[in-house]
Amino acid sequence: MISDLIFMNGYGIYVWLSFVITLGMCSAIYVKTKKTLKKYEKEFLHELRNLSEQEKRKVLQKSKILNQISTTNREVI
Amino acid sequence: MFNFLLPSRIYLLIEKTLKFINSVFFPILLIGLTFALVISPPDYIQGDSVRIMYLHVPSAWIGLACFASMAFLSILNFIFKTKNFFLINKSLAPIGLLFTCLAIITGSLWGKPTWGAFWVWDARLTSMMVLMFFYFFLILSFKFIKDQDKLVKVSSLITILGSINLPIIKFSVDWWTTLHQPASISLGKSSKIDPSMLYPLILMLLVFLLFSALIFLMKYKTEIIRIKKKRIKSL
Amino acid sequence: MLTKKVKKRILFLVSIVFLTAVSIFFIFKVLNDNLLYFKTPSEIKKDENLDFQRAIRIGGMVKQNSLSATSKEIKFIITDMKNEIIVSYSGAIPNLFAEGKGVVAEGKLKDRNYFIAEKILAKHDENYMPPELKKNVK
């Protein structure tokens, strides 16, 4: 049963290689995308933190989206 | 006109969707892989090598669909000058490149045991390779052109011209003699794949689509933050 | 919504795409022969200026009961249901090569009906089904 699944009547090497390559490339893209996202989030919050209290309030009031980005990452601030 | 696509309206939606997909992705992936590798039957001629179809076909579809959507958005962007479409395209391009490459790689791993060759220069395979180069140039332009206006122009041009290749890929197997077999699934005709293999295929397509959505949303979020970060200072 | 500027852009885009599509169509018209991966036996029969020195590919179906093998070579007939060509070949054959299935042979024509192949590729069709079902259909 298990050896059938691995050898697949001689096609095993091609089938398993395709699945491994697909999984590998997809995971690599996933990790890279996530890393870049985290990096930008961190830099963004860093800049927000460097503003004075007053500036921060003004910025968050003016832009809805900045507000949303900072609320979804509240635990970091 | 395209207000519903504004980043500020959909940012929270992106967050929610990302969380949802993250929670369901792994169970669906496992079910999909079990069906593709264990439960689905071998083919009557191709034997177990048919299992590569569950990767090859969805990859090729998504590779084509990504380029088609990018071309559509580029045309809208060119006509209505909606900047947001450019961000969507920039987030779609890596997904398209990934799946086009995967379609080619899994295709050659499927071709070796069935046809007897990893690669042949028939019309379908060659036009698919041309698509890969279009994706490649597009991503290079995103990386190396710094001037925003110029970048939008160049990338729109690449996508719109590249979209002419799409019908060529689709119909290459009908217009010319190719080693690649004609389409098994087409609109308005009954599928030439037995249901016991068609359902695993649809399941794997769902897995690939969820993965694409995951990458797309993360990329799109990155692009939004990148722009907003620049704007903090100017506010 | 459709201002003058927008209309102008649409017109520009449509004309560019139209011109490119037309030029590509003509390029294909010229290249048509090279885009064909293989020729069918009927096309070989019709072809006035066959080049017997150049390697070409022919394709079709392996005729039922035409396959014969000796220790040195295999011989079979490629058919497209109208015309036939005899093929002789020695070397490794792909797994899916069988009578009644599609095949593409690469090599040179000896004469109009005889082809010496240097490479054989199996062509499979677009139907997929489990083996048990195939038995039932038969």
XYZ file of C-alpha atoms in Angstrom:
450
model
C 0.000 0.000 0.000
C 2.640 2.505 1.106
C 5.166 1.375 -1.518
C 2.408 1.600 -4.161
C 1.869 5.190 -3.134
C 5.585 5.957 -3.391
C 6.421 4.139 -6.636
C 3.134 4.602 -8.497
C 4.117 1.969 -11.074
C 7.259 3.834 -12.040
C 5.620 7.226 -12.309
C 6.338 8.002 -8.640
C 9.492 10.019 -9.236
C 7.736 12.381 -11.685
C 4.568 12.739 -9.606
C 6.343 13.301 -6.300
C 8.913 15.640 -7.845
C 6.112 17.802 -9.290
C 4.313 17.980 -5.954
C 7.503 18.748 -4.024
C 8.591 21.486 -6.466
C 5.116 23.052 -6.427
C 4.937 22.999 -2.647
C 8.474 24.358 -2.343
C 8.017 27.235 -4.759
C 4.653 28.197 -3.259
C 6.041 28.190 0.293
C 9.041 30.257 -0.797
C 6.757 32.912 -2.337
C 4.537 32.840 0.764
C 7.454 33.359 3.151
C 8.960 36.123 1.015
C 5.655 37.995 0.688
C 4.967 37.727 4.415
C 8.455 38.925 5.295
C 8.145 42.014 3.082
C 4.725 42.799 4.540
C 6.018 42.541 8.103
C 8.996 44.723 7.246
C 6.812 47.492 5.853
C 4.366 47.263 8.761
C 7.217 47.637 11.209
C 8.739 50.612 9.404
C 5.339 52.233 9.140
C 4.609 51.922 12.865
C 8.080 53.086 13.677
C 7.509 56.313 11.791
C 4.142 56.794 13.396
C 5.695 56.376 16.842
C 8.349 58.958 16.108
C 5.711 61.634 15.623
C 4.738 63.802 18.569
C 1.403 63.114 20.284
C -0.197 66.098 18.603
C 1.044 65.263 15.137
C -0.050 61.694 15.570
C -3.587 62.683 16.449
C -3.723 65.015 13.493
C -2.425 62.402 11.083
C -4.810 59.711 12.286
C -7.753 62.071 12.087
C -6.966 63.149 8.572
C -6.526 59.745 7.050
C -8.983 56.957 7.649
C -6.685 54.322 6.271
C -3.726 55.272 8.451
C -6.099 54.945 11.350
C -7.100 51.453 10.237
C -3.522 50.329 9.717
C -2.546 51.479 13.198
C -5.620 49.970 14.905
C -5.129 46.557 13.348
C -1.580 46.636 14.685
C -2.447 48.138 18.050
C -0.656 45.503 20.038
C 2.591 46.582 18.386
C 2.153 50.245 19.358
C -16.781 55.605 -10.352
C -14.467 52.948 -8.916
C -14.849 54.191 -5.345
C -15.649 50.767 -3.947
C -12.072 49.748 -4.696
C -10.463 52.554 -2.709
C -7.831 51.233 -0.319
C -9.391 52.972 2.704
C -12.681 51.143 2.180
C -11.270 47.697 1.739
C -8.330 47.694 4.135
C -10.356 46.211 6.982
C -11.978 43.776 4.566
C -8.515 42.611 3.495
C -7.624 41.960 7.135
C -10.759 39.877 7.690
C -10.385 37.914 4.444
C -6.729 37.146 5.208
C -7.665 35.781 8.628
C -10.463 33.689 7.150
C -8.311 32.169 4.387
C -5.503 31.462 6.851
C -7.898 29.493 9.031
C -9.383 27.322 6.250
C -6.383 26.911 3.949
C -4.559 24.024 5.593
C -7.551 21.689 6.025
C -8.564 22.262 2.382
C -4.968 21.752 1.199
C -4.760 18.431 3.045
C -8.087 17.221 1.638
C -7.030 18.312 -1.845
C -3.671 16.521 -1.642
C -5.293 13.342 -0.301
C -7.729 13.306 -3.211
C -5.031 14.094 -5.776
C -2.454 11.576 -4.549
C -4.457 8.753 -2.951
C -8.199 8.667 -3.555
C -8.472 9.629 -7.232
C -8.053 6.673 -9.631
C -5.156 6.268 -12.099
C -5.923 6.949 -15.768
C -6.689 4.111 -18.201
C -3.683 4.938 -20.403
C -1.500 7.297 -18.428
C -1.637 5.423 -15.143
C -0.574 7.348 -12.066
C 1.223 10.054 -14.052
C -2.221 11.626 -14.504
C -1.913 12.916 -10.924
C 0.395 15.653 -12.217
C -2.699 17.041 -13.973
C -4.046 18.201 -10.597
C -1.103 20.631 -10.380
C -0.502 21.367 -14.045
C -4.012 22.344 -15.123
C -4.899 24.724 -12.237
C -1.436 26.350 -12.514
C -1.885 26.998 -16.226
C -5.405 28.347 -15.715
C -4.333 30.761 -12.988
C -1.275 31.847 -14.987
C -3.561 32.750 -17.893
C -6.327 34.244 -15.735
C -3.882 36.543 -13.911
C -2.584 37.939 -17.181
C -6.100 38.363 -18.567
C -7.224 40.322 -15.476
C -4.067 42.423 -15.583
C -4.658 43.255 -19.240
C -8.275 44.171 -18.485
C -7.260 46.434 -15.594
C -4.455 47.977 -17.650
C -6.959 48.909 -20.341
C -9.288 50.455 -17.733
C -6.324 52.213 -16.170
C -5.239 53.584 -19.524
C -8.709 54.902 -20.272
C -9.848 56.153 -16.865
C -6.458 56.765 -15.211
C -7.424 54.984 -11.991
C -4.201 54.647 -10.052
C -5.487 51.869 -7.844
C -5.589 49.377 -10.751
C -1.846 49.707 -11.061
C -1.459 48.523 -7.460
C -3.705 45.534 -8.154
C -1.643 44.632 -11.225
C 1.581 44.927 -9.292
C 0.189 42.479 -6.731
C -1.102 40.041 -9.372
C 2.078 39.781 -11.457
C 4.184 37.592 -9.113
C 1.291 35.141 -8.717
C 0.982 34.868 -12.480
C 4.707 34.321 -12.932
C 4.794 31.676 -10.194
C 1.949 29.652 -11.676
C 3.099 30.009 -15.279
C 6.517 28.658 -14.260
C 4.847 25.868 -12.290
C 2.657 24.950 -15.272
C 5.784 24.663 -17.433
C 7.787 22.681 -14.846
C 5.006 20.238 -13.946
C 4.172 19.986 -17.650
C 7.656 18.834 -18.542
C 7.687 16.384 -15.633
C 4.423 15.038 -17.042
C 5.659 15.050 -20.643
C 8.760 12.927 -19.981
C 6.941 9.755 -18.875
C 3.960 10.152 -21.214
C 5.213 11.728 -24.473
C 8.819 10.687 -24.071
C 10.303 14.202 -23.930
C 10.619 16.948 -21.319
C 10.197 19.699 -23.874
C 9.131 20.040 -27.498
C 8.804 23.230 -29.531
C 5.151 22.874 -30.414
C 2.824 25.874 -30.546
C 1.235 25.392 -27.098
C 4.478 25.002 -25.184
C 6.229 27.797 -27.051
C 3.377 30.276 -26.564
C 3.294 29.403 -22.856
C 7.001 30.179 -22.658
C 6.332 33.533 -24.357
C 3.771 34.260 -21.613
C 6.426 33.514 -19.003
C 8.766 36.050 -20.638
C 6.027 38.688 -20.632
C 5.562 38.155 -16.887
C 9.308 38.319 -16.469
C 9.659 41.645 -18.284
C 6.705 43.035 -16.374
C 8.256 42.227 -13.014
C 11.620 43.565 -14.152
C 9.909 46.837 -15.068
C 8.322 47.008 -11.591
C 11.738 46.502 -10.049
C 13.857 48.829 -12.146
C 11.734 51.733 -13.382
C 11.641 54.291 -10.595
C 9.660 57.048 -12.312
C 6.013 56.295 -11.407
C 4.362 57.774 -14.535
C 6.778 56.031 -16.841
C 6.345 52.743 -14.946
C 2.557 52.832 -15.334
C 2.931 53.455 -19.069
C 5.546 50.744 -19.659
C 3.768 48.082 -17.586
C 0.391 48.809 -19.216
C 1.988 48.507 -22.623
C 3.582 45.149 -21.729
C 0.305 43.726 -20.378
C -1.894 44.977 -23.215
C 0.461 43.748 -25.937
C 1.058 40.503 -24.042
C -2.667 39.818 -23.872
C -2.642 39.153 -27.637
C -0.688 36.016 -26.731
C -3.574 34.698 -24.586
C -5.953 33.603 -27.397
C -2.894 32.157 -29.177
C -2.168 29.950 -26.146
C -5.816 28.956 -25.823
C -6.384 28.049 -29.467
C -2.861 26.858 -30.391
C -4.026 23.249 -29.989
C -6.899 23.815 -32.438
C -5.181 26.006 -35.047
C -2.023 23.982 -35.503
C -0.936 20.408 -35.017
C 0.697 20.132 -31.600
C 1.994 17.357 -29.406
C -0.036 18.836 -26.563
C -3.570 17.415 -26.462
C -6.620 19.661 -27.034
C -8.648 21.075 -24.147
C -10.527 18.534 -22.010
C -12.810 21.086 -20.411
C -14.482 23.810 -22.447
C -17.555 25.940 -21.938
C -20.764 24.527 -23.334
C -19.380 21.022 -23.839
C -19.433 18.104 -21.472
C -16.082 17.504 -19.821
C -13.822 14.786 -21.185
C -12.540 14.065 -17.700
C -14.350 11.414 -15.688
C -16.123 12.818 -12.565
C -13.837 10.743 -10.314
C -10.940 12.883 -11.616
C -12.843 16.091 -12.306
C -13.822 16.683 -8.659
C -10.254 16.341 -7.315
C -9.210 18.745 -10.086
C -11.810 21.316 -9.003
C -10.730 20.855 -5.385
C -7.080 21.495 -6.277
C -8.143 24.536 -8.305
C -9.846 25.840 -5.157
C -6.641 25.276 -3.163
C -4.590 27.159 -5.767
C -7.128 29.996 -5.886
C -7.119 30.357 -2.087
C -3.326 30.439 -2.121
C -3.353 33.069 -4.876
C -5.838 35.159 -2.885
C -3.586 34.900 0.163
C -0.519 36.117 -1.730
C -2.504 38.781 -3.563
C -3.990 40.263 -0.379
C -0.647 40.312 1.418
C 1.026 41.963 -1.595
C -1.784 44.473 -1.929
C -1.591 45.330 1.772
C 2.153 45.855 1.416
C 1.560 48.247 -1.495
C -1.027 50.238 0.484
C 1.278 50.575 3.488
C 4.186 51.518 1.250
C 2.214 54.419 -0.196
C 0.752 55.558 3.119
C 4.172 55.510 4.721
C 5.373 58.057 2.211
C 2.349 60.167 2.967
C 2.799 60.357 6.753
C 5.486 62.947 6.309
C 3.555 65.081 3.865
C 0.429 65.251 6.046
C -18.323 59.820 -17.615
C -16.986 59.567 -21.156
C -15.230 62.858 -21.604
C -13.551 63.825 -24.821
C -10.180 62.813 -23.412
C -11.451 59.372 -22.409
C -12.972 58.804 -25.847
C -9.708 59.733 -27.484
C -7.802 57.254 -25.334
C -10.290 54.464 -26.141
C -9.920 55.160 -29.846
C -6.136 55.161 -29.563
C -6.105 51.873 -27.669
C -8.537 50.128 -30.016
C -6.544 51.152 -33.079
C -3.230 50.021 -31.553
C -4.619 46.639 -30.540
C -6.341 46.219 -33.915
C -3.166 47.009 -35.848
C -1.054 44.658 -33.739
C -3.603 41.858 -34.039
C -3.735 42.234 -37.829
C 0.051 42.263 -38.162
C 0.374 39.206 -35.928
C -2.271 37.445 -38.000
C -0.195 38.011 -41.143
C 3.009 36.923 -39.439
C 1.291 33.656 -38.543
C -0.030 33.293 -42.068
C 3.562 33.435 -43.340
C 4.979 31.215 -40.598
C 2.117 28.735 -40.681
C 4.291 25.915 -41.976
C 6.798 26.289 -39.164
C 4.132 26.470 -36.474
C 2.854 23.018 -37.347
C 4.577 20.602 -35.007
C 3.999 17.670 -37.333
C 2.472 16.861 -40.709
C -0.186 14.260 -41.338
C 0.205 11.510 -43.976
C -2.372 13.323 -46.159
C -0.318 16.520 -46.061
C 2.790 14.555 -47.080
C 0.864 13.029 -49.984
C -0.268 16.444 -51.207
C 3.101 18.166 -50.754
C 4.641 18.914 -54.184
C 8.180 19.736 -53.108
C 9.114 17.216 -50.450
C 12.632 17.483 -49.087
C 14.001 14.019 -48.437
C 17.200 15.357 -46.849
C 15.582 17.449 -44.139
C 14.397 15.976 -40.850
C 10.638 16.386 -40.429
C 7.942 15.168 -38.065
C 4.912 13.193 -39.065
C 2.020 12.366 -36.802
C -1.196 10.418 -36.680
C -2.444 7.216 -35.200
C -0.635 3.887 -35.008
C -2.786 1.636 -37.210
C -4.358 -1.342 -35.461
C -2.473 -4.630 -36.055
C 0.290 -2.893 -38.005
C 2.977 -3.077 -35.336
C 5.731 -5.620 -35.880
C 8.974 -5.848 -33.962
C 12.240 -7.639 -34.690
C 15.277 -7.596 -32.440
C 16.733 -4.627 -34.353
C 13.793 -2.439 -35.248
C 10.071 -1.911 -34.959
C 7.802 -1.183 -37.894
C 4.356 0.293 -37.825
C 1.949 2.312 -39.961
C 0.972 5.882 -39.152
C -2.494 6.680 -40.425
C -4.788 9.691 -40.405
C -7.717 7.515 -41.555
C -7.222 8.638 -45.180
C -3.566 8.023 -46.004
C -0.827 5.906 -44.464
C 2.939 5.946 -44.090
C 5.136 3.038 -43.035
C 7.568 3.919 -40.267
C 10.653 2.016 -39.215
C 12.427 2.828 -35.989
C 15.030 1.430 -33.640
C 15.433 2.793 -30.162
C 13.548 3.409 -26.959
C 9.805 3.912 -27.194
C 7.727 5.933 -24.694
C 5.389 4.134 -22.290
C 2.219 5.327 -23.935
C 3.168 4.115 -27.426
C 0.552 1.584 -28.517
C -1.625 0.529 -31.443
C -4.663 2.753 -31.868
C -2.983 5.639 -30.014
C -1.549 8.913 -31.259
C 2.115 9.132 -32.221
C 4.590 11.679 -33.580
C 7.722 10.428 -35.351
C 10.808 12.532 -36.035
C 13.119 11.560 -38.878
C 13.489 11.547 -42.672
C 11.333 10.329 -45.510
C 12.884 7.668 -47.691
C 10.119 7.917 -50.207
C 6.516 9.074 -50.103
C 5.341 6.027 -48.206
C 8.340 5.096 -46.128
C 9.682 7.015 -43.132
C 12.799 6.314 -41.106
C 12.299 7.645 -37.592
C 15.046 8.730 -35.246
C 12.752 9.580 -32.367
C 9.247 8.570 -31.352
C 6.928 10.635 -29.161
C 3.571 9.411 -27.886
C 0.637 11.781 -28.233
C -2.212 11.261 -25.823
C -5.773 12.468 -26.194
C -7.862 14.728 -23.980
C -9.921 11.938 -22.381
C -9.269 10.943 -18.788
C -10.990 8.063 -17.007
C -10.242 5.274 -14.555
C -9.319 1.831 -16.009
C -12.454 0.049 -14.691
C -14.681 2.470 -16.572
C -12.809 1.854 -19.821
C -13.519 -1.891 -19.548
C -17.215 -1.183 -19.103
C -17.270 1.071 -22.153
C -15.692 -1.675 -24.250
